[in-house]
């Protein structure tokens, strides 16, 4: 994965797409027919955190290395060393795959 | 139901669809003509909880195992071990079937 | 009315439709031409209550047994023992018929 | 006006339409060309009051018997003893006619 | 101006249109080409005031008699003694002409 | 600039357009192709200030005489002594030209 | 870069576009097919800061000189000494390139 070159701002998280062939065997299969198809991804870097009115930062519910499901329409794609990454807000992370 | 593999984030809840043939006999029948047809489901896993401005987590009104009615248009479908699951926000749970 | 089988979540209320023939004689008649035609219904079950930021629950303005007018486009229909019920948010209840 | 049979919920107010022929002579005439034509009405019943976050109820600015101007597109019509009533939110009351 | 017959509710203000021929000579001319053409008017009556969460009323920035510029699309017209009045929210008052 | 005749209300600011020929030489040139083309203007008068819930007024970030860039679609135009002015909310001021 | 001539207001930041040919070699490549293509830019000047209800200013997460990714549809372009700049809100800065 080399050296990560993007530090997300605020409540954003940098995640790396997991190609379908690499996805957990016998595990989660996302149906093609799903109206809003989520995508499996790995958390690469956490943002600087979401700040409340009082300046306190809310800790993230995910950590670097987590396998997560992200909402398909959330986030912005970037490419780094030939791999697709996505900058998503934490609220676009639906769940952690355990 | 095997081992659940998804931990929902925030105020999300993982629910499992209950096939119509399995639905409570003599019980709740959702009319076909209903404009927004709710679906019967079982709560499989609760999220990490919704956090307020002060960082306090609001407890969920439902618990694992509850049979619930969910709004049809809420949530994101995933498939796990050949069963359909849905990640919904707690606000998309209309009621608990007792 | 048998045993109610749905416990509404949050600020939702379960109401039962009152068929037009059963409606209060000489009483409230909702004009057909009304742009947003309200419906007469009976309160069957109150929800778990709306929680504020501080976790305090706001008491409902209606109680079980009240005859109410509900906004036509509010709520989600379910059928139980051959009767139509609707899960509405308390804000969709326009008034109590006294 | 007989006995009022509807108790409005929350910040809603029950008002009774004043037919044009009954309107204050030499007084307020609402131009036909007005983009949003207000209607003259009489306040029949006040709601249970709007509650703030802290549970305190905000007192109404109008009282039973007031002649008011209401926004034409606000509210829900009901008919009671052959007269038209409207359930409006207090914010749809533009002013009191003195 | 006779006796004003409307007491505005909340943060609304009753203003009277100033016909173009009466407008301040050599003063403010509102270009026809302006996308949102404001109108000159005179403040006739202040509302009951905007209430905050704590019930405190915010004082108005304008006073009875002020010549003001109002946003063209704000407010509701009424006619009183053959003169056009408009009920506007204070936020639709752009400025006071001095 | 004569005597200014408009006192803006709330967080509004009165600015005067700077004709292109008068714009800072060798300075800021706003490209024609810009999707949202900002305009250079001079601050003529500050409003009465934006009030918070507690009645406290937030001081303006700009002062009378500042050369500013304003968002093209913000504000309402008025003409005064043959010059174009615009009433804008402070949030439509993008920056101060130094 | 000469002398910067724009001081952004509020939570805005002035950034300078980095031409594609100047972009980090072997580094971040933004795919053409990306639905919302971000752009690389350099932070030139920070705004006066975003003020909370209590008047406290939230510090920026970026600093002058940072290389950042900005959302393509955010901000307003200006040209200064033949270079393109953009005034963006800090929330339109997706991440810092390290």
XYZ file of C-alpha atoms in Angstrom:
686
model
C 0.000 0.000 0.000
C 3.148 2.135 0.127
C 3.025 5.467 1.946
C -0.390 7.064 2.154
C -0.250 10.563 0.726
C -3.628 11.994 1.717
C -4.710 13.167 5.172
C -8.520 13.554 5.156
C -10.060 16.727 6.617
C -12.794 16.746 9.260
C -15.102 13.723 9.508
C -13.742 12.265 6.261
C -12.056 8.877 6.014
C -9.826 7.558 3.215
C -10.835 4.057 2.182
C -9.395 1.679 -0.415
C -11.736 -0.311 -2.654
C -11.535 -4.069 -2.345
C -11.821 -5.674 -5.758
C -14.655 -8.176 -5.967
C -12.276 -11.100 -6.508
C -10.533 -10.260 -3.220
C -13.774 -10.107 -1.251
C -14.313 -12.402 1.736
C -15.023 -15.924 0.447
C -18.365 -17.350 1.525
C -19.041 -14.079 3.163
C -20.895 -10.960 2.246
C -22.310 -10.848 -1.244
C -23.977 -7.656 -2.270
C -26.963 -8.419 -4.527
C -26.830 -6.838 -7.987
C -30.438 -5.891 -7.657
C -29.887 -3.834 -4.528
C -31.234 -0.335 -5.056
C -28.284 1.300 -3.354
C -25.423 -1.199 -3.698
C -22.801 -0.754 -0.966
C -19.114 -1.446 -1.561
C -16.538 -3.256 0.491
C -13.481 -1.190 1.361
C -10.597 -0.956 3.814
C -9.978 2.061 6.054
C -6.596 3.607 5.138
C -6.597 6.915 7.047
C -8.856 8.759 9.433
C -9.610 12.487 9.140
C -8.786 15.258 11.558
C -12.169 14.628 13.211
C -15.547 16.320 13.349
C -15.618 19.286 15.678
C -18.647 20.216 17.753
C -19.788 23.762 18.635
C -17.516 23.628 21.701
C -14.461 22.588 19.672
C -14.434 19.010 20.995
C -13.590 16.362 18.428
C -15.862 13.314 18.125
C -13.779 10.105 17.963
C -14.253 7.890 14.872
C -16.214 4.635 15.188
C -13.843 2.944 12.738
C -10.086 2.474 12.826
C -7.337 2.084 10.238
C -7.405 -1.428 8.820
C -11.155 -2.037 9.333
C -13.054 -3.680 6.465
C -16.142 -1.582 5.948
C -19.253 -1.326 3.798
C -19.641 2.100 2.225
C -22.643 3.648 0.576
C -22.124 3.533 -3.202
C -23.000 7.156 -3.853
C -20.925 8.628 -1.078
C -17.480 10.074 -1.435
C -14.976 11.239 -4.019
C -12.607 8.919 -5.885
C -8.884 9.472 -6.215
C -6.223 7.182 -7.711
C -2.889 6.640 -5.990
C -0.170 4.218 -7.190
C -2.678 2.602 -9.546
C -5.179 1.817 -6.782
C -8.605 3.417 -6.362
C -9.238 5.225 -3.104
C -12.305 7.079 -1.938
C -12.661 9.963 0.486
C -15.936 9.391 2.355
C -17.602 11.053 5.308
C -17.837 8.701 8.262
C -21.630 8.794 8.001
C -21.318 7.043 4.604
C -19.771 4.025 6.331
C -22.677 1.672 6.956
C -20.928 -0.985 9.022
C -17.741 -2.806 9.861
C -17.274 -6.382 8.579
C -16.044 -8.581 11.386
C -28.141 -17.339 11.382
C -24.483 -18.354 11.896
C -22.048 -15.679 13.002
C -23.063 -12.148 12.148
C -20.308 -10.473 10.199
C -21.434 -6.838 10.131
C -21.301 -4.343 13.001
C -23.492 -1.350 12.097
C -22.111 2.170 12.599
C -23.922 4.919 14.535
C -27.715 4.752 14.792
C -27.883 1.939 12.244
C -29.353 -1.472 12.977
C -28.850 -4.707 11.014
C -32.149 -6.483 10.414
C -32.960 -9.754 8.647
C -35.954 -9.958 6.340
C -38.660 -12.396 7.337
C -40.017 -14.173 4.271
C -43.765 -13.764 3.882
C -44.397 -17.498 4.384
C -42.681 -17.295 7.774
C -44.708 -14.282 8.934
C -46.826 -14.499 12.073
C -49.924 -16.576 11.271
C -53.218 -14.743 11.834
C -51.207 -11.760 12.654
C -50.028 -8.713 10.789
C -50.810 -8.638 7.099
C -49.470 -5.706 5.200
C -51.954 -4.707 2.487
C -50.605 -4.784 -1.067
C -52.245 -1.508 -1.754
C -50.420 0.310 1.015
C -48.666 3.344 -0.384
C -45.517 2.761 1.643
C -45.515 -0.967 2.371
C -43.549 -1.794 5.528
C -41.640 -5.059 5.916
C -41.360 -7.464 8.774
C -37.807 -8.128 9.949
C -35.790 -9.364 12.905
C -33.129 -7.263 14.655
C -29.762 -9.000 14.278
C -27.279 -6.381 15.510
C -27.399 -2.895 16.973
C -25.067 -0.102 15.871
C -22.461 1.732 17.894
C -25.165 4.253 18.845
C -26.120 7.796 17.915
C -23.951 10.372 19.624
C -25.266 13.742 20.781
C -23.326 17.037 20.748
C -21.993 16.174 24.233
C -20.746 12.723 23.145
C -23.460 10.834 25.042
C -24.887 7.841 23.222
C -28.681 7.492 22.963
C -29.757 3.912 23.847
C -31.681 1.995 21.155
C -35.448 1.448 21.567
C -35.120 -2.033 20.047
C -33.011 -5.018 21.059
C -31.453 -7.973 19.256
C -34.152 -10.536 18.498
C -37.064 -8.067 18.253
C -39.485 -8.564 15.365
C -39.920 -5.150 13.797
C -41.732 -3.355 10.998
C -39.377 -1.355 8.813
C -40.148 1.336 6.284
C -39.804 -0.174 2.806
C -37.660 2.556 1.359
C -35.242 2.785 4.235
C -31.888 1.101 4.425
C -29.347 -0.702 2.286
C -29.533 -4.385 1.420
C -26.663 -6.849 1.828
C -26.658 -10.620 1.385
C -24.890 -12.900 3.855
C -24.943 -16.729 3.737
C -27.783 -16.594 1.211
C -30.037 -14.496 3.444
C -31.054 -10.890 2.813
C -30.134 -8.375 5.470
C -30.772 -4.655 5.591
C -28.853 -1.913 7.337
C -31.449 0.619 8.508
C -31.319 3.705 10.674
C -33.305 3.220 13.881
C -35.729 5.946 12.752
C -36.775 3.652 9.868
C -38.072 1.101 12.393
C -41.776 1.896 12.742
C -42.669 -0.463 15.563
C -41.968 -3.680 17.410
C -44.329 -6.630 16.898
C -45.253 -8.113 20.245
C -59.840 -4.914 19.005
C -58.189 -8.054 20.454
C -54.608 -7.801 21.628
C -52.581 -5.091 19.979
C -49.479 -6.589 18.471
C -47.456 -3.482 17.517
C -45.525 -1.195 19.864
C -44.698 2.016 17.984
C -41.141 3.398 18.180
C -40.312 6.991 19.180
C -42.931 9.688 18.563
C -45.105 7.304 16.551
C -48.663 6.407 17.485
C -50.724 3.428 16.273
C -54.205 4.502 15.221
C -57.162 2.508 13.891
C -59.219 3.878 11.003
C -62.853 4.562 11.744
C -64.990 3.536 8.776
C -67.128 6.370 7.467
C -70.365 4.599 8.432
C -69.181 4.465 12.052
C -68.292 8.159 12.169
C -69.937 10.447 14.709
C -73.502 11.110 13.511
C -74.292 14.773 12.961
C -70.745 15.501 13.766
C -67.621 16.081 11.766
C -67.933 15.646 8.042
C -64.801 16.005 6.050
C -65.578 17.649 2.721
C -64.615 15.615 -0.360
C -63.225 18.700 -1.948
C -60.758 19.346 0.849
C -57.270 19.608 -0.560
C -55.725 17.560 2.229
C -58.558 15.378 3.519
C -58.004 14.303 7.133
C -59.233 10.965 8.472
C -60.939 10.039 11.685
C -59.146 7.392 13.734
C -58.846 6.004 17.243
C -55.567 5.920 19.190
C -54.640 2.284 19.906
C -51.077 2.509 21.223
C -48.545 5.217 22.005
C -44.895 4.990 21.025
C -41.834 4.864 23.256
C -41.740 8.686 23.118
C -39.652 11.345 21.405
C -36.334 11.881 23.105
C -34.674 15.288 23.339
C -30.911 15.951 23.216
C -30.773 15.433 26.981
C -32.533 12.044 26.809
C -35.769 13.354 28.337
C -38.949 11.969 26.775
C -41.700 14.403 25.727
C -45.134 13.148 26.919
C -47.780 12.572 24.223
C -50.675 15.047 23.845
C -53.046 12.186 23.029
C -53.941 9.059 24.981
C -55.120 5.561 24.113
C -58.803 5.660 23.187
C -58.837 9.246 21.857
C -60.728 9.862 18.618
C -58.397 11.898 16.439
C -58.145 13.554 13.036
C -55.027 12.512 11.154
C -53.436 14.051 8.122
C -54.264 11.876 5.113
C -50.746 11.652 3.757
C -49.084 10.862 7.053
C -48.181 7.432 8.275
C -47.812 3.853 7.118
C -50.687 1.394 6.868
C -50.688 -2.102 8.330
C -53.523 -4.632 8.558
C -54.142 -6.630 11.721
C -57.045 -9.059 12.251
C -58.759 -7.659 9.144
C -58.709 -4.065 10.385
C -56.636 -1.221 8.946
C -54.201 0.469 11.284
C -51.814 3.314 10.625
C -48.524 4.166 12.275
C -48.340 7.977 12.372
C -45.980 10.461 13.973
C -47.725 12.476 16.666
C -47.228 15.628 14.574
C -49.568 14.134 11.942
C -52.403 14.147 14.476
C -54.252 17.399 13.837
C -56.718 17.330 16.725
C -58.724 15.313 19.190
C -62.487 14.993 18.652
C -64.287 15.665 21.887
C -71.469 27.708 16.767
C -72.758 24.960 19.056
C -70.242 22.911 21.002
C -66.820 22.751 19.471
C -65.849 19.168 18.940
C -62.166 19.414 17.998
C -59.237 20.136 20.324
C -56.225 21.036 18.178
C -52.868 19.407 18.951
C -49.629 21.346 19.525
C -49.285 24.790 17.912
C -52.445 24.302 15.851
C -55.486 26.539 16.095
C -59.049 25.799 14.939
C -60.491 28.703 12.967
C -63.873 29.207 11.322
C -64.105 30.762 7.879
C -65.988 34.017 7.641
C -68.058 34.089 4.470
C -67.282 37.080 2.277
C -70.755 38.547 2.745
C -70.214 38.576 6.514
C -66.853 40.322 6.253
C -66.287 43.647 7.992
C -68.075 46.317 5.924
C -65.824 49.077 4.661
C -62.970 47.219 6.129
C -60.407 44.823 4.816
C -60.824 43.732 1.243
C -58.428 41.193 -0.019
C -57.595 41.883 -3.672
C -58.393 39.047 -6.107
C -55.099 39.592 -7.792
C -53.094 38.973 -4.641
C -50.583 36.215 -5.263
C -51.206 34.546 -1.930
C -54.752 35.566 -0.983
C -55.319 35.457 2.793
C -58.679 34.590 4.317
C -60.593 36.114 7.166
C -61.484 33.700 9.961
C -62.442 33.565 13.618
C -60.409 31.683 16.245
C -62.581 28.900 17.723
C -60.115 26.844 19.752
C -56.439 26.965 20.650
C -54.194 23.901 20.575
C -52.337 22.240 23.423
C -49.396 24.559 22.708
C -45.962 24.264 21.115
C -43.429 22.665 23.404
C -39.788 23.692 23.459
C -36.821 21.390 24.070
C -37.217 21.972 27.812
C -40.920 21.046 27.782
C -42.095 24.628 28.317
C -45.173 25.609 26.326
C -45.118 28.845 24.308
C -48.341 30.855 24.872
C -50.428 31.657 21.779
C -50.446 35.216 20.389
C -54.134 34.893 19.513
C -57.146 34.092 21.690
C -60.539 32.480 21.142
C -62.856 34.953 19.394
C -60.114 36.881 17.548
C -60.788 37.749 13.906
C -57.660 36.761 12.013
C -56.145 36.687 8.556
C -54.836 33.268 7.608
C -52.541 32.258 4.812
C -54.640 30.651 2.077
C -52.465 27.592 1.603
C -52.077 26.784 5.261
C -54.125 24.291 7.189
C -56.555 21.432 6.737
C -60.278 21.879 6.236
C -62.971 20.050 8.216
C -66.733 20.562 8.194
C -68.742 20.607 11.406
C -72.498 21.321 11.629
C -72.476 22.575 8.037
C -69.750 25.153 8.655
C -66.206 25.077 7.299
C -63.401 25.057 9.819
C -59.685 24.952 9.278
C -56.933 23.569 11.469
C -53.941 25.886 10.998
C -50.559 26.205 12.670
C -50.251 29.484 14.543
C -47.484 30.553 12.161
C -50.078 30.572 9.336
C -51.988 33.322 11.126
C -50.717 36.547 9.578
C -52.446 39.060 11.811
C -55.359 39.911 14.050
C -58.044 42.275 12.743
C -58.788 44.890 15.351
C -53.966 56.352 7.076
C -57.034 56.197 9.324
C -57.134 53.571 12.041
C -54.975 50.550 11.375
C -57.053 47.432 11.623
C -54.449 44.664 11.506
C -52.064 43.655 14.290
C -49.359 41.449 12.760
C -48.410 38.189 14.508
C -44.846 37.230 15.482
C -41.974 38.715 13.468
C -44.348 40.135 10.856
C -44.643 43.827 10.066
C -47.490 45.638 8.279
C -46.180 47.977 5.613
C -47.941 50.309 3.213
C -46.814 50.535 -0.399
C -45.567 53.904 -1.533
C -46.766 54.627 -5.060
C -43.909 55.362 -7.445
C -45.077 58.944 -7.992
C -44.818 59.584 -4.248
C -41.306 58.182 -4.003
C -38.458 60.339 -2.711
C -37.535 62.787 -5.480
C -33.917 62.539 -6.638
C -33.586 59.658 -4.311
C -33.699 55.955 -4.684
C -34.677 54.628 -8.070
C -35.006 50.925 -8.383
C -33.851 49.791 -11.829
C -36.448 47.931 -13.903
C -33.851 45.434 -14.902
C -33.121 44.403 -11.329
C -33.595 40.677 -10.959
C -35.301 40.970 -7.613
C -36.872 44.443 -7.619
C -37.403 45.778 -4.093
C -40.291 48.078 -3.219
C -40.455 51.191 -1.133
C -42.941 51.066 1.727
C -43.760 52.642 5.065
C -43.947 50.688 8.334
C -47.499 50.908 9.701
C -47.511 48.360 12.533
C -45.045 46.012 14.192
C -45.910 42.425 15.085
C -46.042 40.808 18.493
C -42.353 39.947 18.088
C -40.289 36.844 17.369
C -39.904 34.617 20.386
C -36.746 32.632 21.084
C -36.604 29.186 22.710
C -36.503 30.857 26.121
C -39.595 32.963 25.403
C -37.670 36.222 25.082
C -38.882 38.519 22.346
C -36.335 39.979 19.903
C -36.924 43.735 19.416
C -37.597 44.930 15.856
C -34.866 46.796 13.959
C -37.487 49.035 12.363
C -40.112 51.303 13.911
C -43.536 52.601 12.896
C -43.122 55.373 10.315
C -39.824 54.115 8.857
C -39.528 54.170 5.066
C -38.181 50.766 4.096
C -37.161 48.698 1.089
C -38.871 45.325 1.001
C -38.076 42.269 -1.035
C -40.589 42.035 -3.871
C -41.488 38.407 -3.372
C -41.944 38.590 0.370
C -45.233 39.036 2.149
C -48.959 38.845 1.619
C -51.036 41.709 0.243
C -54.223 43.018 1.837
C -56.297 46.047 0.912
C -57.637 48.401 3.555
C -59.562 51.644 2.830
C -58.515 51.451 -0.818
C -54.806 51.294 -0.025
C -52.515 48.300 -0.540
C -50.770 46.936 2.519
C -48.393 44.022 2.820
C -47.708 41.756 5.757
C -43.992 40.917 5.602
C -41.598 39.132 7.914
C -38.947 41.472 9.270
C -36.271 39.499 7.430
C -37.880 40.621 4.136
C -37.078 44.229 5.016
C -33.770 44.939 3.299
C -33.033 48.370 4.675
C -34.339 51.631 6.057
C -34.278 54.717 3.844
C -32.831 57.630 5.767
C -20.830 59.242 -2.993
C -23.012 61.934 -1.439
C -25.091 61.037 1.588
C -25.959 57.406 1.885
C -29.697 56.994 2.208
C -30.061 53.317 3.080
C -29.352 51.678 6.429
C -29.215 47.898 5.871
C -31.118 45.625 8.285
C -29.535 42.683 10.134
C -26.494 40.993 8.592
C -26.912 42.922 5.334
C -24.280 45.257 3.923
C -24.728 47.998 1.298
C -22.042 47.808 -1.347
C -21.378 49.940 -4.407
C -20.394 48.307 -7.699
C -17.025 49.219 -9.056
C -17.194 49.636 -12.837
C -14.742 47.422 -14.673
C -12.785 50.382 -15.998
C -12.176 51.576 -12.441
C -10.934 48.198 -11.239
C -7.464 47.832 -9.769
C -4.942 47.949 -12.620
C -2.727 44.876 -12.905
C -4.762 43.415 -10.154
C -7.664 41.080 -9.936
C -9.233 40.043 -13.190
C -12.278 37.886 -12.967
C -12.343 35.396 -15.876
C -15.395 35.570 -18.127
C -15.595 31.834 -18.141
C -15.949 31.586 -14.366
C -19.079 29.648 -13.533
C -20.034 31.963 -10.699
C -18.427 35.299 -11.588
C -17.804 37.453 -8.503
C -17.961 41.241 -8.633
C -15.750 43.886 -7.156
C -17.517 46.380 -4.902
C -16.926 48.871 -2.108
C -18.585 48.631 1.311
C -20.777 51.719 1.841
C -22.768 50.871 4.962
C -22.978 48.027 7.463
C -26.280 46.618 8.718
C -27.668 46.616 12.211
C -25.899 43.293 12.765
C -26.878 39.643 13.008
C -28.380 38.758 16.352
C -27.842 35.397 18.034
C -30.422 33.538 20.177
C -29.149 35.449 23.198
C -29.535 38.840 21.514
C -25.810 39.406 21.086
C -24.797 40.998 17.828
C -21.972 39.425 15.800
C -19.502 42.092 14.609
C -18.967 42.375 10.836
C -15.731 41.060 9.281
C -15.709 43.962 6.832
C -15.741 47.729 7.399
C -16.963 50.747 5.497
C -14.553 51.536 2.650
C -13.314 47.942 2.142
C -13.001 46.752 -1.452
C -14.676 43.366 -1.566
C -15.532 40.513 -3.916
C -19.193 39.617 -3.828
C -20.958 36.561 -5.127
C -22.724 37.489 -8.379
C -26.060 35.964 -7.498
C -26.274 37.414 -4.026
C -28.129 40.542 -3.060
C -30.680 43.000 -4.349
C -29.838 45.945 -6.579
C -30.957 49.509 -5.941
C -29.993 52.692 -7.773
C -29.135 55.868 -5.907
C -27.933 59.123 -7.525
C -27.306 57.245 -10.778
C -25.016 54.668 -9.171
C -25.763 50.986 -8.717
C -25.742 49.660 -5.157
C -26.419 46.186 -3.892
C -27.757 45.037 -0.555
C -25.961 41.760 0.225
C -25.801 39.505 3.259
C -22.329 39.424 4.754
C -22.048 35.732 3.866
C -22.172 36.734 0.162
C -18.937 38.670 0.594
C -16.224 36.256 -0.465
C -13.146 38.263 0.461
C -11.557 41.624 1.001
C -9.142 42.948 -1.616
C -6.016 44.274 0.070
C 3.132 34.247 -6.206
C 3.732 37.959 -5.591
C 1.664 39.691 -2.909
C -1.674 38.085 -2.216
C -4.412 40.647 -2.619
C -7.461 38.816 -1.250
C -8.267 38.133 2.388
C -11.045 35.508 2.497
C -14.043 36.084 4.784
C -15.260 33.578 7.370
C -14.534 29.886 6.800
C -13.284 30.547 3.272
C -9.779 29.722 2.068
C -7.974 31.068 -1.002
C -6.319 28.280 -2.960
C -4.224 28.311 -6.129
C -4.801 25.684 -8.804
C -1.870 23.415 -9.567
C -1.629 22.793 -13.293
C -1.690 19.111 -14.178
C 1.863 19.205 -15.536
C 3.096 20.468 -12.161
C 1.301 17.767 -10.198
C 3.282 15.388 -7.982
C 5.087 12.869 -10.206
C 4.156 9.232 -9.546
C 1.688 10.491 -7.062
C -1.978 11.181 -7.065
C -3.749 10.782 -10.348
C -7.370 11.707 -10.416
C -9.276 9.387 -12.772
C -11.110 11.085 -15.624
C -14.072 8.891 -15.014
C -14.516 10.012 -11.431
C -18.032 11.277 -10.923
C -16.928 14.251 -8.872
C -13.325 14.931 -9.929
C -11.330 16.712 -7.211
C -8.564 19.177 -8.019
C -5.126 19.642 -6.569
C -4.425 23.112 -5.191
C -2.176 25.018 -2.788
C -3.478 26.995 0.192
C -2.585 30.686 -0.272
C -4.575 32.441 2.464
C -6.884 31.474 5.299
C -10.138 33.327 6.055
C -11.084 35.267 9.128
C -12.467 32.023 10.567
C -15.873 30.506 11.210
C -17.578 31.944 14.254
C -19.788 29.881 16.544
C -22.918 31.148 18.361
C -20.687 32.255 21.246
C -18.351 34.228 18.974
C -15.468 31.763 19.267
C -13.549 31.156 16.060
C -12.866 27.563 14.968
C -9.206 27.143 13.895
C -8.594 25.906 10.320
C -7.451 22.311 9.747
C -5.202 23.452 6.899
C -2.392 25.988 6.808
C -0.878 28.281 4.204
C 1.339 26.246 1.849
C -0.581 22.947 2.227
C -1.232 20.985 -0.967
C -4.891 20.038 -0.862
C -7.575 18.231 -2.833
C -10.652 20.363 -3.386
C -14.086 19.371 -4.513
C -14.498 20.355 -8.175
C -17.827 22.078 -7.781
C -16.916 24.081 -4.720
C -15.778 27.668 -4.710
C -15.565 30.740 -6.889
C -12.742 31.406 -9.332
C -10.770 34.632 -9.543
C -7.708 35.454 -11.617
C -4.738 37.328 -10.158
C -1.491 38.071 -12.026
C -2.475 35.552 -14.712
C -2.938 32.686 -12.268
C -6.244 31.044 -11.368
C -7.271 31.123 -7.729
C -10.364 29.777 -6.063
C -12.156 30.910 -2.934
C -13.480 27.751 -1.274
C -15.134 27.029 2.050
C -12.948 24.848 4.241
C -15.552 22.079 4.066
C -14.823 21.804 0.311
C -11.246 20.781 1.097
C -11.303 16.984 1.069
C -7.785 16.258 2.278
C -4.194 17.372 2.565
C -1.592 15.724 0.325
C 1.447 14.759 2.379
